PDB file of C-alpha atoms in Angstrom:
ATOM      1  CA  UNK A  61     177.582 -13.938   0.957  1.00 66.00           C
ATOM      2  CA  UNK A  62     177.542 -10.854   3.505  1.00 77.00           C
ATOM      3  CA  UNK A  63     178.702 -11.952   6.670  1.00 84.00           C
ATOM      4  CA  UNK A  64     177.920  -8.772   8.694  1.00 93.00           C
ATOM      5  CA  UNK A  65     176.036  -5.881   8.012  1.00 95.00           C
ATOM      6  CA  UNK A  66     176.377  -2.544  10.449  1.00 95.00           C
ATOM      7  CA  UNK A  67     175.420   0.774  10.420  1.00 96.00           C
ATOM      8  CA  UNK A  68     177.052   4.149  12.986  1.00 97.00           C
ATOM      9  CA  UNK A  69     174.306   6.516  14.839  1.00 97.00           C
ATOM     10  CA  UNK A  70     176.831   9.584  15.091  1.00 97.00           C
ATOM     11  CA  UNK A  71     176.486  12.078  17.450  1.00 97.00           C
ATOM     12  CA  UNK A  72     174.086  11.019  19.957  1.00 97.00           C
ATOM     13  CA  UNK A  73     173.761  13.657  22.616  1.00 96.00           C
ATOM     14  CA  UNK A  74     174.506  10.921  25.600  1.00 95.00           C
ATOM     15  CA  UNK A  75     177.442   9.782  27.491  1.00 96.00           C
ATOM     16  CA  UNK A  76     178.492   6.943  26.530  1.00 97.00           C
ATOM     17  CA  UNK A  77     179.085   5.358  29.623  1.00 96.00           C
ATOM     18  CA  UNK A  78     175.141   5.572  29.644  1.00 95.00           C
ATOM     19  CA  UNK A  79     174.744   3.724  25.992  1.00 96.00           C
ATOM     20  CA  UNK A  80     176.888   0.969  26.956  1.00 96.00           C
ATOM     21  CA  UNK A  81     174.879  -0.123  29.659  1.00 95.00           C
ATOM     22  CA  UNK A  82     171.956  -0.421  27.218  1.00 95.00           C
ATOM     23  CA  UNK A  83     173.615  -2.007  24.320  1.00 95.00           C
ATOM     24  CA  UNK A  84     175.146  -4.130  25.940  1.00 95.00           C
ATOM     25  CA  UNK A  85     171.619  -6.122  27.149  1.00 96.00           C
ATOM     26  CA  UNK A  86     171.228  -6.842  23.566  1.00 96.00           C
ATOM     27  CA  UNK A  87     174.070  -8.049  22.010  1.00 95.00           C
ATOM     28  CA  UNK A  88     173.809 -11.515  20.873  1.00 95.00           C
ATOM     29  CA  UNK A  89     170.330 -11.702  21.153  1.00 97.00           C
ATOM     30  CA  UNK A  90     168.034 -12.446  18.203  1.00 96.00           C
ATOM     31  CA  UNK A  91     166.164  -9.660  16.320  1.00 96.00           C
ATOM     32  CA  UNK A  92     162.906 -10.262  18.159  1.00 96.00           C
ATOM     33  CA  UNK A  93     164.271 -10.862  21.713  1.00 97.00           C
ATOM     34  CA  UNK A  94     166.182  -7.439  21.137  1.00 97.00           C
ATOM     35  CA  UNK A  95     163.348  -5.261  20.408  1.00 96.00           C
ATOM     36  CA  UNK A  96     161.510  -6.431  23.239  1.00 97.00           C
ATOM     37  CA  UNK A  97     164.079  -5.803  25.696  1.00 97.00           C
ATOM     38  CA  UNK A  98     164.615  -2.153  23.786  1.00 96.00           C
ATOM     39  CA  UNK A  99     161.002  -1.877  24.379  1.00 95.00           C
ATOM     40  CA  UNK A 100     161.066  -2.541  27.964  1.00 96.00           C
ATOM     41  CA  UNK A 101     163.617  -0.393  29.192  1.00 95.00           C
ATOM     42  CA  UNK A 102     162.473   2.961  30.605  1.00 94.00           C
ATOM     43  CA  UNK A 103     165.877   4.728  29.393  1.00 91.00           C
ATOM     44  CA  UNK A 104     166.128   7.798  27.502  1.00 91.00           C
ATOM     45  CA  UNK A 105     168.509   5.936  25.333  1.00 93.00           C
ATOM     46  CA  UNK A 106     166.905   2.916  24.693  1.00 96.00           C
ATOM     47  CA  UNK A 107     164.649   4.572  22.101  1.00 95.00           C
ATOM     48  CA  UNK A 108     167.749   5.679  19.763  1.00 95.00           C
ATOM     49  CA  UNK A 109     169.455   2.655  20.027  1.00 96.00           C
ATOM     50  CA  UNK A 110     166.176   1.045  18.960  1.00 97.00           C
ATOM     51  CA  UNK A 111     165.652   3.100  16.451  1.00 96.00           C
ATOM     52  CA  UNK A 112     169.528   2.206  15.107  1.00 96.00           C
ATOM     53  CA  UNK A 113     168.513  -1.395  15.431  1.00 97.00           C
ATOM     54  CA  UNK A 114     165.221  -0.973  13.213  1.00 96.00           C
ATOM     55  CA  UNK A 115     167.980   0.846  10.714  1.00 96.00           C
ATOM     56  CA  UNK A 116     170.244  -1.825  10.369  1.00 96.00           C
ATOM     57  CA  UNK A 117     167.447  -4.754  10.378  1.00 96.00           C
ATOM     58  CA  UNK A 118     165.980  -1.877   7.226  1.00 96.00           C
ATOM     59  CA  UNK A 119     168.989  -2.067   5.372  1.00 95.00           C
ATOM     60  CA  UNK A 120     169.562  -6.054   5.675  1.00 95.00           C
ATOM     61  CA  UNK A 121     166.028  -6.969   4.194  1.00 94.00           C
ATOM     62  CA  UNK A 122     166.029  -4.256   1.474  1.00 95.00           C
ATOM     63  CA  UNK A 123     169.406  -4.214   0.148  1.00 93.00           C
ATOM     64  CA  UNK A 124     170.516  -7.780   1.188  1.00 92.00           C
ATOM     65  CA  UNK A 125     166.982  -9.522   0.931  1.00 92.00           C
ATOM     66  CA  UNK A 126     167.780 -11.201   4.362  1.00 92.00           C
ATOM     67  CA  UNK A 127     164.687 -12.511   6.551  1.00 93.00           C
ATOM     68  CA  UNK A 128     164.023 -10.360   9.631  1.00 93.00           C
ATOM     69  CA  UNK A 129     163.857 -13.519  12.058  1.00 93.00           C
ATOM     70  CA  UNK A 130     167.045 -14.852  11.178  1.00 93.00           C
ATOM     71  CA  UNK A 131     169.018 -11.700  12.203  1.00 95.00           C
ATOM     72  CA  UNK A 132     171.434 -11.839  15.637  1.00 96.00           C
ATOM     73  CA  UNK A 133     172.802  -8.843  17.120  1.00 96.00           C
ATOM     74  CA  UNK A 134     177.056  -9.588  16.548  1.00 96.00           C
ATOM     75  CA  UNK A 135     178.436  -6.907  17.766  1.00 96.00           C
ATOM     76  CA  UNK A 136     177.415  -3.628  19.821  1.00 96.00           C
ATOM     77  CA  UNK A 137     180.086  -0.991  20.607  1.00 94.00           C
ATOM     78  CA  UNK A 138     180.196   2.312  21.892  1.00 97.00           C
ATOM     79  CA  UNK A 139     182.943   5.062  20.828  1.00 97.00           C
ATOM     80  CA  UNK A 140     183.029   8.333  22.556  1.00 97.00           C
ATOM     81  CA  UNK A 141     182.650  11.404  20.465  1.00 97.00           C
ATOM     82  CA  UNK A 142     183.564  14.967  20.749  1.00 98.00           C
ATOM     83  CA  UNK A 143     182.740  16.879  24.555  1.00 97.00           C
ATOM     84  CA  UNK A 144     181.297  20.321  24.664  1.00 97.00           C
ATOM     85  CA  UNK A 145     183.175  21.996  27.267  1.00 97.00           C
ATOM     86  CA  UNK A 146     181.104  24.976  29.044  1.00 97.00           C
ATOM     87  CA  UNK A 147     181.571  26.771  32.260  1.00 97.00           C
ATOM     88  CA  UNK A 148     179.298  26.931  35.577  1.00 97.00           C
ATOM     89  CA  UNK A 149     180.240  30.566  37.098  1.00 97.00           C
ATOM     90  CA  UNK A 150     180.648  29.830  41.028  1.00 97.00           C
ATOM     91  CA  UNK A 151     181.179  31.960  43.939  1.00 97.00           C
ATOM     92  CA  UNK A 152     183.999  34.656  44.576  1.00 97.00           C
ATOM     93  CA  UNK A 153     184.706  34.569  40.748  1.00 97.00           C
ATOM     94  CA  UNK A 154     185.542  30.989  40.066  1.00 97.00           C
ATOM     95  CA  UNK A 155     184.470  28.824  37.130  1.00 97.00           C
ATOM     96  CA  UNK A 156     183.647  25.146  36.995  1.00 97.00           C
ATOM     97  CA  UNK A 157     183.649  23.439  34.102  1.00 97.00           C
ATOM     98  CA  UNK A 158     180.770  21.398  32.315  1.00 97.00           C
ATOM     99  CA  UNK A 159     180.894  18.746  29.811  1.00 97.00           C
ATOM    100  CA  UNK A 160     178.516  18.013  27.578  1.00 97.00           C
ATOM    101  CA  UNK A 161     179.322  14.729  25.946  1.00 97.00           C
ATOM    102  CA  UNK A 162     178.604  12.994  23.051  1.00 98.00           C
ATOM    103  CA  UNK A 163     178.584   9.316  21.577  1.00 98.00           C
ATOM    104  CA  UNK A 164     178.757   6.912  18.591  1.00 98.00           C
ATOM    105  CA  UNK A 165     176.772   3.853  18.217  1.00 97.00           C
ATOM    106  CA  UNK A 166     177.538   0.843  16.459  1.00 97.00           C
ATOM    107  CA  UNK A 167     175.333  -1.938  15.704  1.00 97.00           C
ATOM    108  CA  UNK A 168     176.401  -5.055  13.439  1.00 97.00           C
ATOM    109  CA  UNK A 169     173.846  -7.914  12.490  1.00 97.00           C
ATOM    110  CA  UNK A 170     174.573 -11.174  10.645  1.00 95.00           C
ATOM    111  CA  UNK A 171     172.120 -13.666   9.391  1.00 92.00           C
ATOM    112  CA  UNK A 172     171.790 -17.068  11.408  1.00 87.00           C
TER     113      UNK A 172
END
């Protein structure tokens, strides 16, 4: 029997400072309880991590044949991924730098 099933949103043009505070409202939560908080949220980022959520709740019915309903979040982490450094030109010739950061999402679901 699968224990867990997760699935990695690479690359999400966010800090992730900014996803963790997000993900970590639904962790633990049931399938249903989860979307609607996802749903609620006026965040930029709560649409992507939604839309990893509805991936990994995809790939649990289809390949596993494992009832929406019965799905709880496990486990919701946040990795930091590469930075785009640029540069801000400031006065009398000085240069402050700018970084663009990026993050990886992980969601994990297991059946009740």
């Amino acid at each position: 029997m699968i224990s867990e099933i997760s699935i990695t949103a690479k690359y999400l043009r966010i800090s992730p400072s900014k996803v963790q505070k997000v993900a970590s409202l639904i962790q633990g939560k049931s399938y249903k309880d989860a979307v609607q908080t996802l749903e609620s949220l006026p965040s930029k980022i709560s649409y992507k991590v939604w839309k990893v959520l509805k991936e990994v709740t995809a790939n649990a019915t289809h390949n596993y044949f494992l009832v929406k309903e019965n799905l709880i979040i496990s486990k919701v982490y946040v990795n930091r991924g590469p930075i785009l450094k640029r540069i801000q030109p400031r006065a009398k010739g000085k240069a402050y730098r700018i970084e663009k950061k990026f993050s990886h999402l992980t969601i994990s679901v297991k059946s009740v």
